[in-house]
Amino acid sequence: MATETTPQRTFLNTRTTPLDPRTSSASRTGATSRTVITALATTATAVLVGAGLVTPAAAATHTPAPSLRHGADAVHDTGTVGVVVRSTGPHGSRTATAGVADQETGRPARPGDTFRIASSTKTFVSTVVLQLVGEGRLSLDDTVEELLPGVVTGNGNDGRDITVRQLLNHTSGLFDFTQDFPVLTDIDAFQQGHLRSWTDDQLVATAMKHPPVFAPGKDWSYSNTNYVLAGMIIEKVTGRSWQHEVTGRIIRPLGLHRTTAPSTDPYMKGPHLKGYSAFGAEGRTPIDVSVMNPSGAGSAGAMISDTADLTAFYSALMKGRLLKPAQLAEMETTVRAKELDPAWPGARYGLGLMKVPLSCGGSYYSHGGDLSGYTTRNGFGADGRHVVVVAATGDGDDDTTPAANAVIDEQLCADGGR
């Protein structure tokens, strides 16, 4: 059963590419159940007033947001283990939880639990790259070869033809290394190699064994290789790791005390959601995957956070606190991303951001994340005033992402859409 609180502190059916928003629950093709949407929309004003979520006067002047309890329960009912949902907007911040953080101890999921955010990391990395652009230390039109000589080459790959912009918006055509990286996709390989360290050069070299999917700039396809290269570019330009730059430029200034950008440390510190996955292996019992060396994900998906910190980051980003107007406009400039349609119909992709249509009109920005055992979904308006974050653990089923996306859509539409 979900619990709801009002705190004071204001991504194919098997997991074959776990950092990609297309993978696992991210592009599950089950249609969103109308009963889920209906359940999310039936909370009466009196209930919100009684729970102290809005005052009687406020309830009379605006449409109340749907209850998060129904949303958290709906996501949990799709076979997930633990769920945390946070919705923050002009009328306050609310959280709801369902299920457990730890199957062994039975500890319930809590609002402040951290989790592996997987590809949601990409928005942080893109932000740092765009900050460097704003500082005149980098150009989106610079080529990979100019910045990382000899790294992208072989089997038809040519860094001279790929720009930084094409890395960030996934139009490079580079093969996604996670499609040939068993430690992230196979239960036995994970158990044998989850503590091994990997270098960025090794991850990119895995991709270079394969020809490009298409010529640079000619199509769109999600590739984690793009963001490993982006992290390498950050280090080349600054002389410091992407982890160092994300921490110094975003995490510390925003006071994101529950957010980390680990390098090789496999452990999650403090209260956290343990992830569980069978990696799509039929007949296998899901295993605890929370302990893993994040270097296999790198700047494509290694970060850890909680729903409150992610909310603060997305809000600050969209309010212009992290990027100059010209760079934020670049981030929001999108291209059609048909590959994402199974999960997000009509989706477009910018520089580390998705743009998704709202059922009530308009659209919202987002960047999901998937790692075996962990699913992160989020949505936030262009003005940064309303942010919704959904975190779930376990493999779930075909309805997990539709249920999570329904929560996001309902919450944002209750605030008038964007």
mmCIF file with all atom_site columns, N, CA, C and O in Angstrom, residues 348-390:
data_model
loop_
_atom_site.group_PDB
_atom_site.id
_atom_site.type_symbol
_atom_site.label_atom_id
_atom_site.label_alt_id
_atom_site.label_comp_id
_atom_site.label_asym_id
_atom_site.label_entity_id
_atom_site.label_seq_id
_atom_site.pdbx_PDB_ins_code
_atom_site.Cartn_x
_atom_site.Cartn_y
_atom_site.Cartn_z
_atom_site.occupancy
_atom_site.B_iso_or_equiv
_atom_site.pdbx_formal_charge
_atom_site.auth_seq_id
_atom_site.auth_comp_id
_atom_site.auth_asym_id
_atom_site.auth_atom_id
_atom_site.pdbx_PDB_model_num
ATOM 1   N N  . ARG A 1 348 ? 10.520 13.903 -28.895 1.00 0.00 ? 348 ARG A N  1
ATOM 2   C CA . ARG A 1 348 ? 11.621 14.570 -29.557 1.00 0.00 ? 348 ARG A CA 1
ATOM 3   C C  . ARG A 1 348 ? 12.794 14.588 -28.585 1.00 0.00 ? 348 ARG A C  1
ATOM 4   O O  . ARG A 1 348 ? 12.608 14.403 -27.378 1.00 0.00 ? 348 ARG A O  1
ATOM 5   N N  . TYR A 1 349 ? 14.015 14.806 -29.105 1.00 0.00 ? 349 TYR A N  1
ATOM 6   C CA . TYR A 1 349 ? 15.183 14.771 -28.231 1.00 0.00 ? 349 TYR A CA 1
ATOM 7   C C  . TYR A 1 349 ? 16.071 15.980 -28.505 1.00 0.00 ? 349 TYR A C  1
ATOM 8   O O  . TYR A 1 349 ? 16.353 16.303 -29.654 1.00 0.00 ? 349 TYR A O  1
ATOM 9   N N  . GLY A 1 350 ? 16.469 16.638 -27.444 1.00 0.00 ? 350 GLY A N  1
ATOM 10  C CA . GLY A 1 350 ? 17.354 17.793 -27.529 1.00 0.00 ? 350 GLY A CA 1
ATOM 11  C C  . GLY A 1 350 ? 18.772 17.412 -27.164 1.00 0.00 ? 350 GLY A C  1
ATOM 12  O O  . GLY A 1 350 ? 19.284 16.372 -27.563 1.00 0.00 ? 350 GLY A O  1
ATOM 13  N N  . LEU A 1 351 ? 19.412 18.224 -26.351 1.00 0.00 ? 351 LEU A N  1
ATOM 14  C CA . LEU A 1 351 ? 20.773 17.933 -25.910 1.00 0.00 ? 351 LEU A CA 1
ATOM 15  C C  . LEU A 1 351 ? 20.716 17.441 -24.466 1.00 0.00 ? 351 LEU A C  1
ATOM 16  O O  . LEU A 1 351 ? 20.835 18.207 -23.512 1.00 0.00 ? 351 LEU A O  1
ATOM 17  N N  . GLY A 1 352 ? 20.448 16.138 -24.319 1.00 0.00 ? 352 GLY A N  1
ATOM 18  C CA . GLY A 1 352 ? 20.310 15.570 -22.982 1.00 0.00 ? 352 GLY A CA 1
ATOM 19  C C  . GLY A 1 352 ? 18.933 15.727 -22.392 1.00 0.00 ? 352 GLY A C  1
ATOM 20  O O  . GLY A 1 352 ? 18.745 15.577 -21.180 1.00 0.00 ? 352 GLY A O  1
ATOM 21  N N  . LEU A 1 353 ? 17.948 16.041 -23.219 1.00 0.00 ? 353 LEU A N  1
ATOM 22  C CA . LEU A 1 353 ? 16.556 16.187 -22.783 1.00 0.00 ? 353 LEU A CA 1
ATOM 23  C C  . LEU A 1 353 ? 15.613 15.576 -23.816 1.00 0.00 ? 353 LEU A C  1
ATOM 24  O O  . LEU A 1 353 ? 15.832 15.731 -25.015 1.00 0.00 ? 353 LEU A O  1
ATOM 25  N N  . MET A 1 354 ? 14.565 14.921 -23.359 1.00 0.00 ? 354 MET A N  1
ATOM 26  C CA . MET A 1 354 ? 13.454 14.542 -24.225 1.00 0.00 ? 354 MET A CA 1
ATOM 27  C C  . MET A 1 354 ? 12.376 15.610 -24.108 1.00 0.00 ? 354 MET A C  1
ATOM 28  O O  . MET A 1 354 ? 12.256 16.272 -23.083 1.00 0.00 ? 354 MET A O  1
ATOM 29  N N  . LYS A 1 355 ? 11.562 15.736 -25.166 1.00 0.00 ? 355 LYS A N  1
ATOM 30  C CA . LYS A 1 355 ? 10.378 16.587 -25.115 1.00 0.00 ? 355 LYS A CA 1
ATOM 31  C C  . LYS A 1 355 ? 9.187  15.714 -25.470 1.00 0.00 ? 355 LYS A C  1
ATOM 32  O O  . LYS A 1 355 ? 9.156  15.094 -26.534 1.00 0.00 ? 355 LYS A O  1
ATOM 33  N N  . VAL A 1 356 ? 8.228  15.644 -24.562 1.00 0.00 ? 356 VAL A N  1
ATOM 34  C CA . VAL A 1 356 ? 7.130  14.682 -24.663 1.00 0.00 ? 356 VAL A CA 1
ATOM 35  C C  . VAL A 1 356 ? 5.785  15.396 -24.654 1.00 0.00 ? 356 VAL A C  1
ATOM 36  O O  . VAL A 1 356 ? 5.552  16.275 -23.814 1.00 0.00 ? 356 VAL A O  1
ATOM 37  N N  . PRO A 1 357 ? 4.855  15.036 -25.559 1.00 0.00 ? 357 PRO A N  1
ATOM 38  C CA . PRO A 1 357 ? 3.532  15.668 -25.549 1.00 0.00 ? 357 PRO A CA 1
ATOM 39  C C  . PRO A 1 357 ? 2.746  15.318 -24.289 1.00 0.00 ? 357 PRO A C  1
ATOM 40  O O  . PRO A 1 357 ? 2.830  14.210 -23.769 1.00 0.00 ? 357 PRO A O  1
ATOM 41  N N  . LEU A 1 358 ? 1.968  16.276 -23.816 1.00 0.00 ? 358 LEU A N  1
ATOM 42  C CA . LEU A 1 358 ? 1.050  16.067 -22.706 1.00 0.00 ? 358 LEU A CA 1
ATOM 43  C C  . LEU A 1 358 ? -0.341 15.748 -23.232 1.00 0.00 ? 358 LEU A C  1
ATOM 44  O O  . LEU A 1 358 ? -0.750 16.282 -24.261 1.00 0.00 ? 358 LEU A O  1
ATOM 45  N N  . SER A 1 359 ? -1.077 14.940 -22.524 1.00 0.00 ? 359 SER A N  1
ATOM 46  C CA . SER A 1 359 ? -2.428 14.579 -22.959 1.00 0.00 ? 359 SER A CA 1
ATOM 47  C C  . SER A 1 359 ? -3.364 15.777 -22.935 1.00 0.00 ? 359 SER A C  1
ATOM 48  O O  . SER A 1 359 ? -4.359 15.812 -23.660 1.00 0.00 ? 359 SER A O  1
ATOM 49  N N  . CYS A 1 360 ? -3.049 16.774 -22.115 1.00 0.00 ? 360 CYS A N  1
ATOM 50  C CA . CYS A 1 360 ? -3.904 17.942 -21.981 1.00 0.00 ? 360 CYS A CA 1
ATOM 51  C C  . CYS A 1 360 ? -3.462 19.093 -22.871 1.00 0.00 ? 360 CYS A C  1
ATOM 52  O O  . CYS A 1 360 ? -3.989 20.203 -22.776 1.00 0.00 ? 360 CYS A O  1
ATOM 53  N N  . GLY A 1 361 ? -2.485 18.850 -23.739 1.00 0.00 ? 361 GLY A N  1
ATOM 54  C CA . GLY A 1 361 ? -1.973 19.894 -24.611 1.00 0.00 ? 361 GLY A CA 1
ATOM 55  C C  . GLY A 1 361 ? -0.621 20.383 -24.129 1.00 0.00 ? 361 GLY A C  1
ATOM 56  O O  . GLY A 1 361 ? -0.303 20.335 -22.945 1.00 0.00 ? 361 GLY A O  1
ATOM 57  N N  . GLY A 1 362 ? 0.178  20.848 -25.047 1.00 0.00 ? 362 GLY A N  1
ATOM 58  C CA . GLY A 1 362 ? 1.513  21.276 -24.677 1.00 0.00 ? 362 GLY A CA 1
ATOM 59  C C  . GLY A 1 362 ? 2.457  20.093 -24.546 1.00 0.00 ? 362 GLY A C  1
ATOM 60  O O  . GLY A 1 362 ? 2.203  19.000 -25.066 1.00 0.00 ? 362 GLY A O  1
ATOM 61  N N  . SER A 1 363 ? 3.530  20.262 -23.810 1.00 0.00 ? 363 SER A N  1
ATOM 62  C CA . SER A 1 363 ? 4.533  19.214 -23.676 1.00 0.00 ? 363 SER A CA 1
ATOM 63  C C  . SER A 1 363 ? 5.331  19.424 -22.409 1.00 0.00 ? 363 SER A C  1
ATOM 64  O O  . SER A 1 363 ? 5.222  20.451 -21.735 1.00 0.00 ? 363 SER A O  1
ATOM 65  N N  . TYR A 1 364 ? 6.145  18.429 -22.085 1.00 0.00 ? 364 TYR A N  1
ATOM 66  C CA . TYR A 1 364 ? 7.045  18.555 -20.946 1.00 0.00 ? 364 TYR A CA 1
ATOM 67  C C  . TYR A 1 364 ? 8.412  18.005 -21.323 1.00 0.00 ? 364 TYR A C  1
ATOM 68  O O  . TYR A 1 364 ? 8.569  17.311 -22.311 1.00 0.00 ? 364 TYR A O  1
ATOM 69  N N  . TYR A 1 365 ? 9.421  18.350 -20.546 1.00 0.00 ? 365 TYR A N  1
ATOM 70  C CA . TYR A 1 365 ? 10.769 17.827 -20.746 1.00 0.00 ? 365 TYR A CA 1
ATOM 71  C C  . TYR A 1 365 ? 11.015 16.670 -19.790 1.00 0.00 ? 365 TYR A C  1
ATOM 72  O O  . TYR A 1 365 ? 10.367 16.562 -18.731 1.00 0.00 ? 365 TYR A O  1
ATOM 73  N N  . SER A 1 366 ? 11.976 15.819 -20.156 1.00 0.00 ? 366 SER A N  1
ATOM 74  C CA . SER A 1 366 ? 12.190 14.601 -19.380 1.00 0.00 ? 366 SER A CA 1
ATOM 75  C C  . SER A 1 366 ? 13.506 13.953 -19.774 1.00 0.00 ? 366 SER A C  1
ATOM 76  O O  . SER A 1 366 ? 14.088 14.286 -20.809 1.00 0.00 ? 366 SER A O  1
ATOM 77  N N  . HIS A 1 367 ? 13.989 13.060 -18.949 1.00 0.00 ? 367 HIS A N  1
ATOM 78  C CA . HIS A 1 367 ? 15.024 12.106 -19.357 1.00 0.00 ? 367 HIS A CA 1
ATOM 79  C C  . HIS A 1 367 ? 14.946 10.901 -18.443 1.00 0.00 ? 367 HIS A C  1
ATOM 80  O O  . HIS A 1 367 ? 15.393 10.940 -17.301 1.00 0.00 ? 367 HIS A O  1
ATOM 81  N N  . GLY A 1 368 ? 14.393 9.806  -18.970 1.00 0.00 ? 368 GLY A N  1
ATOM 82  C CA . GLY A 1 368 ? 14.288 8.578  -18.196 1.00 0.00 ? 368 GLY A CA 1
ATOM 83  C C  . GLY A 1 368 ? 15.641 7.905  -18.032 1.00 0.00 ? 368 GLY A C  1
ATOM 84  O O  . GLY A 1 368 ? 16.638 8.272  -18.650 1.00 0.00 ? 368 GLY A O  1
ATOM 85  N N  . GLY A 1 369 ? 15.669 6.908  -17.162 1.00 0.00 ? 369 GLY A N  1
ATOM 86  C CA . GLY A 1 369 ? 16.882 6.132  -16.958 1.00 0.00 ? 369 GLY A CA 1
ATOM 87  C C  . GLY A 1 369 ? 16.547 4.701  -16.619 1.00 0.00 ? 369 GLY A C  1
ATOM 88  O O  . GLY A 1 369 ? 15.633 4.450  -15.826 1.00 0.00 ? 369 GLY A O  1
ATOM 89  N N  . ASP A 1 370 ? 17.259 3.748  -17.206 1.00 0.00 ? 370 ASP A N  1
ATOM 90  C CA . ASP A 1 370 ? 17.065 2.328  -16.920 1.00 0.00 ? 370 ASP A CA 1
ATOM 91  C C  . ASP A 1 370 ? 18.388 1.618  -16.743 1.00 0.00 ? 370 ASP A C  1
ATOM 92  O O  . ASP A 1 370 ? 19.288 1.737  -17.563 1.00 0.00 ? 370 ASP A O  1
ATOM 93  N N  . LEU A 1 371 ? 18.475 0.901  -15.684 1.00 0.00 ? 371 LEU A N  1
ATOM 94  C CA . LEU A 1 371 ? 19.570 -0.001 -15.410 1.00 0.00 ? 371 LEU A CA 1
ATOM 95  C C  . LEU A 1 371 ? 18.899 -1.233 -14.837 1.00 0.00 ? 371 LEU A C  1
ATOM 96  O O  . LEU A 1 371 ? 17.883 -1.109 -14.150 1.00 0.00 ? 371 LEU A O  1
ATOM 97  N N  . SER A 1 372 ? 19.396 -2.411 -15.124 1.00 0.00 ? 372 SER A N  1
ATOM 98  C CA . SER A 1 372 ? 18.726 -3.611 -14.631 1.00 0.00 ? 372 SER A CA 1
ATOM 99  C C  . SER A 1 372 ? 18.426 -3.461 -13.141 1.00 0.00 ? 372 SER A C  1
ATOM 100 O O  . SER A 1 372 ? 19.316 -3.239 -12.329 1.00 0.00 ? 372 SER A O  1
ATOM 101 N N  . GLY A 1 373 ? 17.148 -3.555 -12.802 1.00 0.00 ? 373 GLY A N  1
ATOM 102 C CA . GLY A 1 373 ? 16.734 -3.403 -11.418 1.00 0.00 ? 373 GLY A CA 1
ATOM 103 C C  . GLY A 1 373 ? 16.291 -2.015 -11.030 1.00 0.00 ? 373 GLY A C  1
ATOM 104 O O  . GLY A 1 373 ? 15.716 -1.823 -9.958  1.00 0.00 ? 373 GLY A O  1
ATOM 105 N N  . TYR A 1 374 ? 16.529 -1.022 -11.880 1.00 0.00 ? 374 TYR A N  1
ATOM 106 C CA . TYR A 1 374 ? 16.170 0.357  -11.560 1.00 0.00 ? 374 TYR A CA 1
ATOM 107 C C  . TYR A 1 374 ? 15.494 1.037  -12.742 1.00 0.00 ? 374 TYR A C  1
ATOM 108 O O  . TYR A 1 374 ? 15.955 0.936  -13.879 1.00 0.00 ? 374 TYR A O  1
ATOM 109 N N  . THR A 1 375 ? 14.405 1.754  -12.471 1.00 0.00 ? 375 THR A N  1
ATOM 110 C CA . THR A 1 375 ? 13.701 2.538  -13.480 1.00 0.00 ? 375 THR A CA 1
ATOM 111 C C  . THR A 1 375 ? 13.452 3.936  -12.940 1.00 0.00 ? 375 THR A C  1
ATOM 112 O O  . THR A 1 375 ? 12.907 4.084  -11.838 1.00 0.00 ? 375 THR A O  1
ATOM 113 N N  . THR A 1 376 ? 13.862 4.944  -13.686 1.00 0.00 ? 376 THR A N  1
ATOM 114 C CA . THR A 1 376 ? 13.610 6.332  -13.299 1.00 0.00 ? 376 THR A CA 1
ATOM 115 C C  . THR A 1 376 ? 12.822 7.012  -14.407 1.00 0.00 ? 376 THR A C  1
ATOM 116 O O  . THR A 1 376 ? 13.182 6.922  -15.574 1.00 0.00 ? 376 THR A O  1
ATOM 117 N N  . ARG A 1 377 ? 11.747 7.677  -14.063 1.00 0.00 ? 377 ARG A N  1
ATOM 118 C CA . ARG A 1 377 ? 10.950 8.460  -14.988 1.00 0.00 ? 377 ARG A CA 1
ATOM 119 C C  . ARG A 1 377 ? 10.723 9.831  -14.369 1.00 0.00 ? 377 ARG A C  1
ATOM 120 O O  . ARG A 1 377 ? 10.580 9.952  -13.145 1.00 0.00 ? 377 ARG A O  1
ATOM 121 N N  . ASN A 1 378 ? 10.666 10.854 -15.211 1.00 0.00 ? 378 ASN A N  1
ATOM 122 C CA . ASN A 1 378 ? 10.477 12.195 -14.689 1.00 0.00 ? 378 ASN A CA 1
ATOM 123 C C  . ASN A 1 378 ? 9.839  13.085 -15.736 1.00 0.00 ? 378 ASN A C  1
ATOM 124 O O  . ASN A 1 378 ? 9.814  12.745 -16.923 1.00 0.00 ? 378 ASN A O  1
ATOM 125 N N  . GLY A 1 379 ? 9.328  14.210 -15.313 1.00 0.00 ? 379 GLY A N  1
ATOM 126 C CA . GLY A 1 379 ? 8.762  15.195 -16.221 1.00 0.00 ? 379 GLY A CA 1
ATOM 127 C C  . GLY A 1 379 ? 8.795  16.557 -15.565 1.00 0.00 ? 379 GLY A C  1
ATOM 128 O O  . GLY A 1 379 ? 8.564  16.677 -14.357 1.00 0.00 ? 379 GLY A O  1
ATOM 129 N N  . PHE A 1 380 ? 9.113  17.582 -16.352 1.00 0.00 ? 380 PHE A N  1
ATOM 130 C CA . PHE A 1 380 ? 9.176  18.912 -15.774 1.00 0.00 ? 380 PHE A CA 1
ATOM 131 C C  . PHE A 1 380 ? 8.853  19.954 -16.840 1.00 0.00 ? 380 PHE A C  1
ATOM 132 O O  . PHE A 1 380 ? 9.141  19.775 -18.019 1.00 0.00 ? 380 PHE A O  1
ATOM 133 N N  . GLY A 1 381 ? 8.226  21.031 -16.427 1.00 0.00 ? 381 GLY A N  1
ATOM 134 C CA . GLY A 1 381 ? 7.822  22.073 -17.347 1.00 0.00 ? 381 GLY A CA 1
ATOM 135 C C  . GLY A 1 381 ? 8.973  22.965 -17.756 1.00 0.00 ? 381 GLY A C  1
ATOM 136 O O  . GLY A 1 381 ? 10.022 23.010 -17.105 1.00 0.00 ? 381 GLY A O  1
ATOM 137 N N  . ALA A 1 382 ? 8.770  23.728 -18.820 1.00 0.00 ? 382 ALA A N  1
ATOM 138 C CA . ALA A 1 382 ? 9.810  24.605 -19.352 1.00 0.00 ? 382 ALA A CA 1
ATOM 139 C C  . ALA A 1 382 ? 10.187 25.721 -18.385 1.00 0.00 ? 382 ALA A C  1
ATOM 140 O O  . ALA A 1 382 ? 11.288 26.263 -18.460 1.00 0.00 ? 382 ALA A O  1
ATOM 141 N N  . ASP A 1 383 ? 9.304  26.043 -17.451 1.00 0.00 ? 383 ASP A N  1
ATOM 142 C CA . ASP A 1 383 ? 9.619  27.098 -16.497 1.00 0.00 ? 383 ASP A CA 1
ATOM 143 C C  . ASP A 1 383 ? 10.178 26.551 -15.187 1.00 0.00 ? 383 ASP A C  1
ATOM 144 O O  . ASP A 1 383 ? 10.523 27.320 -14.282 1.00 0.00 ? 383 ASP A O  1
ATOM 145 N N  . GLY A 1 384 ? 10.258 25.242 -15.054 1.00 0.00 ? 384 GLY A N  1
ATOM 146 C CA . GLY A 1 384 ? 10.836 24.634 -13.857 1.00 0.00 ? 384 GLY A CA 1
ATOM 147 C C  . GLY A 1 384 ? 9.982  24.706 -12.620 1.00 0.00 ? 384 GLY A C  1
ATOM 148 O O  . GLY A 1 384 ? 10.432 24.354 -11.520 1.00 0.00 ? 384 GLY A O  1
ATOM 149 N N  . ARG A 1 385 ? 8.730  25.141 -12.751 1.00 0.00 ? 385 ARG A N  1
ATOM 150 C CA . ARG A 1 385 ? 7.873  25.296 -11.569 1.00 0.00 ? 385 ARG A CA 1
ATOM 151 C C  . ARG A 1 385 ? 7.245  23.991 -11.114 1.00 0.00 ? 385 ARG A C  1
ATOM 152 O O  . ARG A 1 385 ? 6.871  23.865 -9.950  1.00 0.00 ? 385 ARG A O  1
ATOM 153 N N  . HIS A 1 386 ? 7.056  23.034 -12.019 1.00 0.00 ? 386 HIS A N  1
ATOM 154 C CA . HIS A 1 386 ? 6.451  21.760 -11.631 1.00 0.00 ? 386 HIS A CA 1
ATOM 155 C C  . HIS A 1 386 ? 7.328  20.629 -12.121 1.00 0.00 ? 386 HIS A C  1
ATOM 156 O O  . HIS A 1 386 ? 7.649  20.545 -13.305 1.00 0.00 ? 386 HIS A O  1
ATOM 157 N N  . VAL A 1 387 ? 7.743  19.768 -11.196 1.00 0.00 ? 387 VAL A N  1
ATOM 158 C CA . VAL A 1 387 ? 8.603  18.628 -11.488 1.00 0.00 ? 387 VAL A CA 1
ATOM 159 C C  . VAL A 1 387 ? 7.998  17.375 -10.859 1.00 0.00 ? 387 VAL A C  1
ATOM 160 O O  . VAL A 1 387 ? 7.563  17.399 -9.703  1.00 0.00 ? 387 VAL A O  1
ATOM 161 N N  . VAL A 1 388 ? 7.973  16.291 -11.636 1.00 0.00 ? 388 VAL A N  1
ATOM 162 C CA . VAL A 1 388 ? 7.494  14.999 -11.127 1.00 0.00 ? 388 VAL A CA 1
ATOM 163 C C  . VAL A 1 388 ? 8.585  13.962 -11.366 1.00 0.00 ? 388 VAL A C  1
ATOM 164 O O  . VAL A 1 388 ? 9.116  13.861 -12.463 1.00 0.00 ? 388 VAL A O  1
ATOM 165 N N  . VAL A 1 389 ? 8.924  13.222 -10.331 1.00 0.00 ? 389 VAL A N  1
ATOM 166 C CA . VAL A 1 389 ? 9.941  12.179 -10.432 1.00 0.00 ? 389 VAL A CA 1
ATOM 167 C C  . VAL A 1 389 ? 9.364  10.869 -9.910  1.00 0.00 ? 389 VAL A C  1
ATOM 168 O O  . VAL A 1 389 ? 8.755  10.837 -8.833  1.00 0.00 ? 389 VAL A O  1
ATOM 169 N N  . VAL A 1 390 ? 9.552  9.788  -10.684 1.00 0.00 ? 390 VAL A N  1
ATOM 170 C CA . VAL A 1 390 ? 9.097  8.457  -10.300 1.00 0.00 ? 390 VAL A CA 1
ATOM 171 C C  . VAL A 1 390 ? 10.292 7.515  -10.327 1.00 0.00 ? 390 VAL A C  1
ATOM 172 O O  . VAL A 1 390 ? 10.968 7.391  -11.346 1.00 0.00 ? 390 VAL A O  1
#
